[in-house]
PDB file of C-alpha atoms and ligand atoms in Angstrom:
ATOM      1  CA  UNK A   1     163.310 296.130 118.789  1.00 42.00           C
ATOM      2  CA  UNK A   2     161.809 295.024 115.484  1.00 44.00           C
ATOM      3  CA  UNK A   3     159.727 291.918 116.059  1.00 49.00           C
ATOM      4  CA  UNK A   4     160.112 288.863 113.936  1.00 54.00           C
ATOM      5  CA  UNK A   5     156.844 288.098 112.216  1.00 57.00           C
ATOM      6  CA  UNK A   6     155.201 284.928 113.463  1.00 54.00           C
ATOM      7  CA  UNK A   7     153.759 283.982 110.088  1.00 66.00           C
ATOM      8  CA  UNK A   8     154.784 283.426 106.484  1.00 72.00           C
ATOM      9  CA  UNK A   9     152.766 283.178 103.328  1.00 79.00           C
ATOM     10  CA  UNK A  10     153.491 280.107 101.220  1.00 78.00           C
ATOM     11  CA  UNK A  11     152.237 278.896  97.876  1.00 78.00           C
ATOM     12  CA  UNK A  12     151.161 275.295  98.238  1.00 69.00           C
ATOM     13  CA  UNK A  13     152.154 272.451  95.980  1.00 83.00           C
ATOM     14  CA  UNK A  14     150.636 269.726  98.151  1.00 91.00           C
ATOM     15  CA  UNK A  15     147.358 268.282  96.828  1.00 93.00           C
ATOM     16  CA  UNK A  16     144.687 266.205  98.537  1.00 93.00           C
ATOM     17  CA  UNK A  17     145.846 263.161  96.560  1.00 92.00           C
ATOM     18  CA  UNK A  18     149.192 263.426  98.395  1.00 92.00           C
ATOM     19  CA  UNK A  19     147.452 262.948 101.747  1.00 94.00           C
ATOM     20  CA  UNK A  20     147.416 259.246 102.612  1.00 92.00           C
ATOM     21  CA  UNK A  21     144.256 257.770 104.109  1.00 92.00           C
ATOM     22  CA  UNK A  22     141.784 260.091 105.856  1.00 94.00           C
ATOM     23  CA  UNK A  23     139.182 259.422 103.148  1.00 94.00           C
ATOM     24  CA  UNK A  24     136.247 260.632 105.276  1.00 93.00           C
ATOM     25  CA  UNK A  25     138.089 263.801 106.240  1.00 94.00           C
ATOM     26  CA  UNK A  26     138.927 264.509 102.597  1.00 95.00           C
ATOM     27  CA  UNK A  27     135.261 263.980 101.655  1.00 94.00           C
ATOM     28  CA  UNK A  28     134.164 266.480 104.317  1.00 92.00           C
ATOM     29  CA  UNK A  29     136.705 269.039 103.102  1.00 92.00           C
ATOM     30  CA  UNK A  30     135.461 268.513  99.578  1.00 92.00           C
ATOM     31  CA  UNK A  31     131.800 268.994 100.568  1.00 89.00           C
ATOM     32  CA  UNK A  32     132.234 271.946 102.917  1.00 84.00           C
ATOM     33  CA  UNK A  33     134.944 273.913 101.104  1.00 82.00           C
ATOM     34  CA  UNK A  34     136.096 272.724  97.756  1.00 90.00           C
ATOM     35  CA  UNK A  35     132.924 271.742  95.893  1.00 91.00           C
ATOM     36  CA  UNK A  36     130.974 274.891  96.949  1.00 87.00           C
ATOM     37  CA  UNK A  37     133.893 277.063  95.873  1.00 85.00           C
ATOM     38  CA  UNK A  38     134.299 275.380  92.522  1.00 88.00           C
ATOM     39  CA  UNK A  39     130.562 275.534  91.786  1.00 91.00           C
ATOM     40  CA  UNK A  40     129.273 279.036  92.544  1.00 87.00           C
ATOM     41  CA  UNK A  41     125.949 278.474  90.716  1.00 92.00           C
ATOM     42  CA  UNK A  42     125.157 275.376  92.752  1.00 92.00           C
ATOM     43  CA  UNK A  43     126.262 277.205  95.871  1.00 88.00           C
ATOM     44  CA  UNK A  44     123.740 279.948  95.177  1.00 89.00           C
ATOM     45  CA  UNK A  45     121.015 277.455  94.191  1.00 93.00           C
ATOM     46  CA  UNK A  46     121.293 275.573  97.478  1.00 91.00           C
ATOM     47  CA  UNK A  47     122.068 278.605  99.584  1.00 87.00           C
ATOM     48  CA  UNK A  48     125.314 277.101 100.837  1.00 82.00           C
ATOM     49  CA  UNK A  49     127.348 279.744 102.646  1.00 79.00           C
ATOM     50  CA  UNK A  50     131.113 279.801 102.900  1.00 76.00           C
ATOM     51  CA  UNK A  51     130.996 281.183 106.394  1.00 77.00           C
ATOM     52  CA  UNK A  52     132.773 279.553 109.254  1.00 79.00           C
ATOM     53  CA  UNK A  53     135.819 277.369 109.431  1.00 86.00           C
ATOM     54  CA  UNK A  54     136.873 273.880 110.305  1.00 91.00           C
ATOM     55  CA  UNK A  55     138.681 272.636 113.367  1.00 94.00           C
ATOM     56  CA  UNK A  56     140.959 269.654 112.795  1.00 96.00           C
ATOM     57  CA  UNK A  57     141.931 267.697 115.863  1.00 95.00           C
ATOM     58  CA  UNK A  58     143.827 264.551 116.736  1.00 93.00           C
ATOM     59  CA  UNK A  59     147.247 263.237 117.708  1.00 92.00           C
ATOM     60  CA  UNK A  60     150.419 264.984 116.507  1.00 91.00           C
ATOM     61  CA  UNK A  61     151.926 264.267 113.123  1.00 93.00           C
ATOM     62  CA  UNK A  62     148.867 262.696 111.494  1.00 93.00           C
ATOM     63  CA  UNK A  63     148.361 265.300 108.796  1.00 94.00           C
ATOM     64  CA  UNK A  64     146.406 268.288 110.121  1.00 96.00           C
ATOM     65  CA  UNK A  65     148.873 270.824 108.746  1.00 95.00           C
ATOM     66  CA  UNK A  66     149.428 268.726 105.645  1.00 95.00           C
ATOM     67  CA  UNK A  67     145.659 268.642 104.966  1.00 95.00           C
ATOM     68  CA  UNK A  68     145.368 272.410 105.366  1.00 95.00           C
ATOM     69  CA  UNK A  69     148.262 272.835 102.910  1.00 95.00           C
ATOM     70  CA  UNK A  70     146.532 270.459 100.502  1.00 95.00           C
ATOM     71  CA  UNK A  71     143.327 272.529 100.666  1.00 93.00           C
ATOM     72  CA  UNK A  72     145.380 275.598  99.709  1.00 93.00           C
ATOM     73  CA  UNK A  73     147.005 273.563  96.928  1.00 94.00           C
ATOM     74  CA  UNK A  74     143.613 272.475  95.586  1.00 93.00           C
ATOM     75  CA  UNK A  75     142.339 276.066  95.586  1.00 90.00           C
ATOM     76  CA  UNK A  76     145.527 277.520  94.165  1.00 91.00           C
ATOM     77  CA  UNK A  77     145.401 279.709  97.254  1.00 91.00           C
ATOM     78  CA  UNK A  78     148.133 281.146  99.438  1.00 93.00           C
ATOM     79  CA  UNK A  79     148.857 279.248 102.659  1.00 95.00           C
ATOM     80  CA  UNK A  80     149.302 281.269 105.808  1.00 94.00           C
ATOM     81  CA  UNK A  81     150.400 279.168 108.772  1.00 93.00           C
ATOM     82  CA  UNK A  82     150.573 280.481 112.296  1.00 92.00           C
ATOM     83  CA  UNK A  83     151.020 278.824 115.679  1.00 89.00           C
ATOM     84  CA  UNK A  84     148.802 280.752 118.067  1.00 87.00           C
ATOM     85  CA  UNK A  85     151.267 280.272 120.875  1.00 83.00           C
ATOM     86  CA  UNK A  86     153.671 282.449 118.836  1.00 82.00           C
ATOM     87  CA  UNK A  87     151.075 285.192 118.428  1.00 81.00           C
ATOM     88  CA  UNK A  88     150.408 285.453 122.136  1.00 77.00           C
ATOM     89  CA  UNK A  89     152.520 288.082 123.682  1.00 65.00           C
ATOM     90  CA  UNK A  90     153.408 288.855 127.253  1.00 60.00           C
ATOM     91  CA  UNK A  91     152.766 292.545 126.768  1.00 64.00           C
ATOM     92  CA  UNK A  92     149.102 293.405 126.887  1.00 61.00           C
ATOM     93  CA  UNK A  93     147.939 294.720 123.546  1.00 68.00           C
ATOM     94  CA  UNK A  94     150.585 293.058 121.383  1.00 84.00           C
ATOM     95  CA  UNK A  95     148.682 289.814 120.841  1.00 83.00           C
ATOM     96  CA  UNK A  96     145.652 291.749 119.601  1.00 84.00           C
ATOM     97  CA  UNK A  97     147.828 293.703 117.194  1.00 87.00           C
ATOM     98  CA  UNK A  98     149.438 290.468 115.992  1.00 87.00           C
ATOM     99  CA  UNK A  99     146.040 288.894 115.347  1.00 89.00           C
ATOM    100  CA  UNK A 100     144.777 291.978 113.524  1.00 89.00           C
ATOM    101  CA  UNK A 101     147.930 291.985 111.400  1.00 89.00           C
ATOM    102  CA  UNK A 102     147.573 288.286 110.699  1.00 90.00           C
ATOM    103  CA  UNK A 103     144.057 288.738 109.325  1.00 91.00           C
ATOM    104  CA  UNK A 104     145.129 291.828 107.388  1.00 90.00           C
ATOM    105  CA  UNK A 105     147.866 289.778 105.699  1.00 91.00           C
ATOM    106  CA  UNK A 106     145.345 286.978 105.030  1.00 91.00           C
ATOM    107  CA  UNK A 107     142.912 289.400 103.359  1.00 90.00           C
ATOM    108  CA  UNK A 108     145.704 290.925 101.267  1.00 90.00           C
ATOM    109  CA  UNK A 109     146.798 287.452 100.185  1.00 90.00           C
ATOM    110  CA  UNK A 110     143.273 286.218  99.309  1.00 88.00           C
ATOM    111  CA  UNK A 111     142.451 283.686  98.077  1.00 88.00           C
ATOM    112  CA  UNK A 112     144.166 282.364 101.138  1.00 91.00           C
ATOM    113  CA  UNK A 113     143.942 279.455 103.564  1.00 92.00           C
ATOM    114  CA  UNK A 114     144.649 280.784 107.032  1.00 94.00           C
ATOM    115  CA  UNK A 115     145.801 277.915 109.239  1.00 95.00           C
ATOM    116  CA  UNK A 116     145.607 278.581 112.974  1.00 95.00           C
ATOM    117  CA  UNK A 117     147.666 275.883 114.678  1.00 94.00           C
ATOM    118  CA  UNK A 118     147.664 275.176 118.433  1.00 92.00           C
ATOM    119  CA  UNK A 119     144.273 276.797 118.876  1.00 91.00           C
ATOM    120  CA  UNK A 120     144.162 275.483 122.449  1.00 88.00           C
ATOM    121  CA  UNK A 121     146.843 278.040 123.354  1.00 86.00           C
ATOM    122  CA  UNK A 122     143.890 280.433 123.591  1.00 82.00           C
ATOM    123  CA  UNK A 123     141.944 278.082 125.833  1.00 72.00           C
ATOM    124  CA  UNK A 124     139.995 279.211 128.870  1.00 58.00           C
ATOM    125  CA  UNK A 125     141.851 276.854 131.167  1.00 55.00           C
ATOM    126  CA  UNK A 126     145.169 278.335 130.256  1.00 51.00           C
ATOM    127  CA  UNK A 127     143.889 281.892 130.310  1.00 50.00           C
ATOM    128  CA  UNK A 128     143.265 281.525 134.042  1.00 52.00           C
ATOM    129  CA  UNK A 129     146.894 280.799 134.719  1.00 50.00           C
ATOM    130  CA  UNK A 130     148.349 283.199 132.174  1.00 54.00           C
ATOM    131  CA  UNK A 131     147.823 286.913 131.792  1.00 56.00           C
ATOM    132  CA  UNK A 132     144.316 288.300 131.960  1.00 62.00           C
ATOM    133  CA  UNK A 133     144.835 289.906 128.560  1.00 66.00           C
ATOM    134  CA  UNK A 134     143.994 286.506 127.071  1.00 73.00           C
ATOM    135  CA  UNK A 135     140.269 287.333 127.064  1.00 78.00           C
ATOM    136  CA  UNK A 136     140.784 290.401 124.886  1.00 80.00           C
ATOM    137  CA  UNK A 137     142.971 288.326 122.588  1.00 83.00           C
ATOM    138  CA  UNK A 138     140.194 285.764 122.183  1.00 85.00           C
ATOM    139  CA  UNK A 139     137.734 288.606 121.563  1.00 86.00           C
ATOM    140  CA  UNK A 140     139.990 290.044 118.880  1.00 87.00           C
ATOM    141  CA  UNK A 141     140.097 286.661 117.188  1.00 89.00           C
ATOM    142  CA  UNK A 142     136.296 286.355 117.398  1.00 89.00           C
ATOM    143  CA  UNK A 143     135.889 289.782 115.825  1.00 87.00           C
ATOM    144  CA  UNK A 144     138.227 288.841 112.996  1.00 88.00           C
ATOM    145  CA  UNK A 145     136.537 285.470 112.477  1.00 87.00           C
ATOM    146  CA  UNK A 146     133.132 287.142 112.305  1.00 85.00           C
ATOM    147  CA  UNK A 147     134.601 289.561 109.754  1.00 78.00           C
ATOM    148  CA  UNK A 148     132.800 292.447 111.438  1.00 59.00           C
ATOM    149  CA  UNK A 149     132.913 295.521 109.254  1.00 50.00           C
ATOM    150  CA  UNK A 150     135.392 293.875 106.949  1.00 58.00           C
ATOM    151  CA  UNK A 151     135.426 291.518 104.072  1.00 59.00           C
ATOM    152  CA  UNK A 152     136.639 288.020 104.776  1.00 68.00           C
ATOM    153  CA  UNK A 153     135.839 286.854 101.275  1.00 77.00           C
ATOM    154  CA  UNK A 154     138.509 284.531  99.946  1.00 84.00           C
ATOM    155  CA  UNK A 155     139.934 283.861 103.415  1.00 89.00           C
ATOM    156  CA  UNK A 156     139.347 280.266 104.496  1.00 90.00           C
ATOM    157  CA  UNK A 157     140.082 279.512 108.087  1.00 92.00           C
ATOM    158  CA  UNK A 158     141.256 276.092 109.176  1.00 94.00           C
ATOM    159  CA  UNK A 159     142.394 275.532 112.734  1.00 95.00           C
ATOM    160  CA  UNK A 160     144.042 272.625 114.502  1.00 96.00           C
ATOM    161  CA  UNK A 161     144.632 271.356 117.979  1.00 94.00           C
ATOM    162  CA  UNK A 162     145.898 268.270 119.781  1.00 91.00           C
ATOM    163  CA  UNK A 163     143.722 269.244 122.780  1.00 88.00           C
ATOM    164  CA  UNK A 164     140.197 270.073 121.564  1.00 87.00           C
ATOM    165  CA  UNK A 165     138.880 270.033 125.143  1.00 86.00           C
ATOM    166  CA  UNK A 166     141.022 273.097 125.899  1.00 86.00           C
ATOM    167  CA  UNK A 167     139.691 275.194 123.014  1.00 88.00           C
ATOM    168  CA  UNK A 168     137.664 278.236 124.052  1.00 86.00           C
ATOM    169  CA  UNK A 169     133.954 277.447 123.590  1.00 87.00           C
ATOM    170  CA  UNK A 170     133.234 280.853 122.033  1.00 88.00           C
ATOM    171  CA  UNK A 171     135.503 279.929 119.121  1.00 90.00           C
ATOM    172  CA  UNK A 172     133.314 276.910 118.338  1.00 89.00           C
ATOM    173  CA  UNK A 173     129.972 278.732 117.901  1.00 88.00           C
ATOM    174  CA  UNK A 174     128.070 278.649 114.579  1.00 86.00           C
ATOM    175  CA  UNK A 175     129.675 280.749 111.871  1.00 83.00           C
ATOM    176  CA  UNK A 176     133.074 280.409 113.559  1.00 88.00           C
ATOM    177  CA  UNK A 177     135.065 277.169 113.827  1.00 90.00           C
ATOM    178  CA  UNK A 178     131.794 275.305 113.905  1.00 87.00           C
ATOM    179  CA  UNK A 179     132.744 272.014 112.267  1.00 89.00           C
ATOM    180  CA  UNK A 180     135.232 269.547 113.699  1.00 91.00           C
ATOM    181  CA  UNK A 181     137.107 266.829 111.891  1.00 93.00           C
ATOM    182  CA  UNK A 182     138.994 264.083 113.690  1.00 94.00           C
ATOM    183  CA  UNK A 183     142.328 263.330 112.046  1.00 95.00           C
ATOM    184  CA  UNK A 184     143.286 259.847 113.204  1.00 93.00           C
ATOM    185  CA  UNK A 185     146.531 257.879 112.848  1.00 93.00           C
ATOM    186  CA  UNK A 186     146.858 256.020 109.554  1.00 94.00           C
ATOM    187  CA  UNK A 187     145.598 252.448 109.210  1.00 94.00           C
ATOM    188  CA  UNK A 188     147.515 249.915 107.092  1.00 96.00           C
ATOM    189  CA  UNK A 189     146.334 251.018 103.621  1.00 95.00           C
ATOM    190  CA  UNK A 190     146.844 254.660 104.646  1.00 95.00           C
ATOM    191  CA  UNK A 191     150.382 253.905 105.819  1.00 96.00           C
ATOM    192  CA  UNK A 192     151.113 252.284 102.471  1.00 97.00           C
ATOM    193  CA  UNK A 193     149.788 255.365 100.657  1.00 95.00           C
ATOM    194  CA  UNK A 194     151.822 257.711 102.869  1.00 96.00           C
ATOM    195  CA  UNK A 195     155.010 255.687 102.293  1.00 97.00           C
ATOM    196  CA  UNK A 196     154.326 255.778  98.548  1.00 95.00           C
ATOM    197  CA  UNK A 197     153.887 259.580  98.657  1.00 93.00           C
ATOM    198  CA  UNK A 198     157.132 260.097 100.510  1.00 95.00           C
ATOM    199  CA  UNK A 199     159.202 257.732  98.363  1.00 96.00           C
ATOM    200  CA  UNK A 200     157.851 259.198  95.127  1.00 93.00           C
ATOM    201  CA  UNK A 201     160.549 260.826  93.046  1.00 92.00           C
ATOM    202  CA  UNK A 202     163.318 259.007  94.943  1.00 96.00           C
ATOM    203  CA  UNK A 203     165.338 256.188  93.325  1.00 95.00           C
ATOM    204  CA  UNK A 204     164.023 252.977  94.906  1.00 95.00           C
ATOM    205  CA  UNK A 205     164.374 249.283  94.185  1.00 94.00           C
ATOM    206  CA  UNK A 206     162.536 246.173  95.433  1.00 93.00           C
ATOM    207  CA  UNK A 207     160.662 247.943  98.163  1.00 95.00           C
ATOM    208  CA  UNK A 208     157.704 245.964  99.459  1.00 96.00           C
ATOM    209  CA  UNK A 209     155.390 248.794 100.515  1.00 96.00           C
ATOM    210  CA  UNK A 210     152.701 246.445 101.703  1.00 96.00           C
ATOM    211  CA  UNK A 211     155.105 244.565 104.005  1.00 96.00           C
ATOM    212  CA  UNK A 212     156.447 247.845 105.289  1.00 96.00           C
ATOM    213  CA  UNK A 213     152.929 249.135 105.960  1.00 96.00           C
ATOM    214  CA  UNK A 214     152.250 245.980 108.001  1.00 96.00           C
ATOM    215  CA  UNK A 215     155.333 246.546 110.119  1.00 95.00           C
ATOM    216  CA  UNK A 216     154.625 250.175 110.924  1.00 94.00           C
ATOM    217  CA  UNK A 217     151.500 249.894 113.047  1.00 93.00           C
ATOM    218  CA  UNK A 218     151.359 252.777 115.528  1.00 92.00           C
ATOM    219  CA  UNK A 219     153.464 255.176 113.460  1.00 94.00           C
ATOM    220  CA  UNK A 220     152.066 258.573 112.458  1.00 94.00           C
ATOM    221  CA  UNK A 221     152.343 260.127 109.000  1.00 95.00           C
ATOM    222  CA  UNK A 222     155.176 262.259 110.347  1.00 94.00           C
ATOM    223  CA  UNK A 223     156.973 259.129 111.625  1.00 95.00           C
ATOM    224  CA  UNK A 224     156.594 257.514 108.190  1.00 96.00           C
ATOM    225  CA  UNK A 225     157.867 260.632 106.413  1.00 95.00           C
ATOM    226  CA  UNK A 226     160.844 260.574 108.782  1.00 95.00           C
ATOM    227  CA  UNK A 227     161.458 256.902 107.985  1.00 96.00           C
ATOM    228  CA  UNK A 228     161.703 257.654 104.239  1.00 96.00           C
ATOM    229  CA  UNK A 229     163.969 260.605 104.957  1.00 96.00           C
ATOM    230  CA  UNK A 230     166.311 258.455 107.074  1.00 95.00           C
ATOM    231  CA  UNK A 231     166.498 255.749 104.402  1.00 96.00           C
ATOM    232  CA  UNK A 232     167.355 258.395 101.787  1.00 96.00           C
ATOM    233  CA  UNK A 233     170.066 259.713 104.074  1.00 95.00           C
ATOM    234  CA  UNK A 234     171.681 256.269 104.421  1.00 94.00           C
ATOM    235  CA  UNK A 235     171.703 255.763 100.636  1.00 94.00           C
ATOM    236  CA  UNK A 236     173.127 259.236 100.122  1.00 95.00           C
ATOM    237  CA  UNK A 237     175.934 258.702 102.628  1.00 94.00           C
ATOM    238  CA  UNK A 238     176.772 255.341 101.045  1.00 93.00           C
ATOM    239  CA  UNK A 239     177.033 257.084  97.689  1.00 93.00           C
ATOM    240  CA  UNK A 240     179.287 259.770  99.127  1.00 94.00           C
ATOM    241  CA  UNK A 241     181.569 257.112 100.596  1.00 94.00           C
ATOM    242  CA  UNK A 242     181.671 254.765  97.586  1.00 94.00           C
ATOM    243  CA  UNK A 243     181.620 257.399  94.864  1.00 93.00           C
ATOM    244  CA  UNK A 244     178.796 255.589  93.004  1.00 93.00           C
ATOM    245  CA  UNK A 245     175.099 256.159  93.416  1.00 92.00           C
ATOM    246  CA  UNK A 246     172.783 253.378  94.433  1.00 94.00           C
ATOM    247  CA  UNK A 247     169.050 252.870  94.887  1.00 95.00           C
ATOM    248  CA  UNK A 248     167.229 253.124  98.208  1.00 96.00           C
ATOM    249  CA  UNK A 249     166.589 249.535  99.313  1.00 96.00           C
ATOM    250  CA  UNK A 250     164.153 247.761 101.562  1.00 96.00           C
ATOM    251  CA  UNK A 251     166.956 247.180 104.086  1.00 95.00           C
ATOM    252  CA  UNK A 252     167.519 250.968 104.393  1.00 95.00           C
ATOM    253  CA  UNK A 253     163.902 251.319 105.443  1.00 96.00           C
ATOM    254  CA  UNK A 254     163.836 248.363 107.826  1.00 94.00           C
ATOM    255  CA  UNK A 255     167.060 249.549 109.471  1.00 92.00           C
ATOM    256  CA  UNK A 256     165.619 253.053 109.843  1.00 92.00           C
ATOM    257  CA  UNK A 257     162.479 251.493 111.296  1.00 93.00           C
ATOM    258  CA  UNK A 258     164.448 250.148 114.233  1.00 91.00           C
ATOM    259  CA  UNK A 259     165.296 253.695 115.259  1.00 87.00           C
ATOM    260  CA  UNK A 260     161.849 255.263 114.888  1.00 83.00           C
ATOM    261  CA  UNK A 261     159.868 255.734 118.049  1.00 75.00           C
ATOM    262  CA  UNK A 262     156.108 256.074 117.529  1.00 73.00           C
ATOM    263  CA  UNK A 263     154.974 259.577 118.431  1.00 73.00           C
ATOM    264  CA  UNK A 264     151.260 258.833 118.860  1.00 67.00           C
ATOM    265  CA  UNK A 265     151.338 256.829 122.098  1.00 66.00           C
ATOM    266  CA  UNK A 266     152.143 259.747 124.402  1.00 63.00           C
ATOM    267  CA  UNK A 267     149.134 261.636 122.988  1.00 64.00           C
ATOM    268  CA  UNK A 268     146.811 258.698 123.623  1.00 63.00           C
ATOM    269  CA  UNK A 269     148.077 258.620 127.220  1.00 65.00           C
ATOM    270  CA  UNK A 270     147.208 262.278 127.835  1.00 62.00           C
ATOM    271  CA  UNK A 271     143.880 261.933 126.013  1.00 57.00           C
ATOM    272  CA  UNK A 272     142.651 259.250 128.383  1.00 49.00           C
TER     273      UNK A 272
HETATM  274  P1  LIG B   1     151.021 268.550 114.857  1.00 64.56           P
HETATM  275  O1  LIG B   1     149.793 268.314 115.671  1.00 64.56           O
HETATM  276  O2  LIG B   1     152.271 268.048 115.489  1.00 64.56           O
HETATM  277  O3  LIG B   1     151.126 269.936 114.295  1.00 64.56           O
HETATM  278  P2  LIG B   1     150.019 267.602 112.298  1.00 64.56           P
HETATM  279  O4  LIG B   1     148.853 266.684 112.459  1.00 64.56           O
HETATM  280  O5  LIG B   1     149.757 268.994 111.866  1.00 64.56           O
HETATM  281  O6  LIG B   1     150.887 267.544 113.608  1.00 64.56           O
HETATM  282  P3  LIG B   1     151.581 267.402 109.936  1.00 64.56           P
HETATM  283  O7  LIG B   1     152.468 268.600 110.189  1.00 64.56           O
HETATM  284  O8  LIG B   1     150.497 267.583 108.975  1.00 64.56           O
HETATM  285  O9  LIG B   1     151.011 266.884 111.306  1.00 64.56           O
HETATM  286  O10 LIG B   1     152.465 266.155 109.532  1.00 64.56           O
HETATM  287  C1  LIG B   1     153.874 266.221 109.528  1.00 64.56           C
HETATM  288  C2  LIG B   1     154.414 265.632 108.256  1.00 64.56           C
HETATM  289  O11 LIG B   1     154.099 264.228 108.216  1.00 64.56           O
HETATM  290  C3  LIG B   1     153.777 266.206 107.009  1.00 64.56           C
HETATM  291  O12 LIG B   1     154.493 267.326 106.540  1.00 64.56           O
HETATM  292  C4  LIG B   1     153.827 265.044 106.031  1.00 64.56           C
HETATM  293  O13 LIG B   1     155.090 265.001 105.409  1.00 64.56           O
HETATM  294  C5  LIG B   1     153.707 263.832 106.925  1.00 64.56           C
HETATM  295  N1  LIG B   1     152.304 263.341 107.004  1.00 64.56           N
HETATM  296  C6  LIG B   1     151.517 263.320 108.113  1.00 64.56           C
HETATM  297  N2  LIG B   1     150.327 262.779 107.842  1.00 64.56           N
HETATM  298  C7  LIG B   1     150.325 262.467 106.534  1.00 64.56           C
HETATM  299  C8  LIG B   1     149.379 261.869 105.635  1.00 64.56           C
HETATM  300  N3  LIG B   1     148.157 261.479 106.045  1.00 64.56           N
HETATM  301  N4  LIG B   1     149.745 261.687 104.346  1.00 64.56           N
HETATM  302  C9  LIG B   1     150.967 262.040 103.914  1.00 64.56           C
HETATM  303  N5  LIG B   1     151.900 262.618 104.695  1.00 64.56           N
HETATM  304  C10 LIG B   1     151.608 262.821 105.988  1.00 64.56           C
END
């Protein structure tokens, strides 16, 4: 049976400026990836290597994937997104082949940001309860990350997890995913910026972004994106019904807000 591939190559249009808040995280991405890449002479002068990758962690929906996409957008690089849980395979041997293929595709697509989501799926804790082939899968990933005998130039690895404590320690050693960045829920100014990003290009009128940001404490970036989407849907349906188009109003957003359930709280519960 032909297997569906667990990964797709995209060309990013998201830029770092589209990511709301997370100023410190954006600075770290700039210093560890973007500035060294844009300035090869300075990189050589200071002996800054491009080895190793970054591990983003934090509650769901706060922009880990979005940040990785933005890095690809900034570099004009391809974006290869894979959930590791999808790569794992019940049949021994298949997961290794999938990982090898994944890195082969990444090298072919270079310059490329390879985004490994749900890295904890390869965690030691889980490997005890699942098949014993997990160890060889982790080893395959380590080999690929170390670029043994191959050229990883132009492949930038970013990984993400909601459960950093479950990530296999070997993956965190120097030269591998050796730097971690905490991606926290948006504060008020960040929520305002995220709402602005997601309403951009949509017809809006009299929307008080600052008031809305105040009222959305506890919502993730994904929740806020969903809020804008719901408001757009209401305006669209009204237009279908009335036969005339209208702007998206503040009341569309506040009504949608009543239906949104914050998605961060459950994560904070499990993290305790
Ligand atoms: P998960 O852990 O569930 O994979 P995640 O942290 O990777 O979550 P994203 O997929 O990056 O979350 O976020 C989902 C969507 O929410 C994004 O596609 C984007 O539209 C919006 N979003 C989240 N955070 C931000 C942000 N800081 N700025 C702008 N948009 C955001």
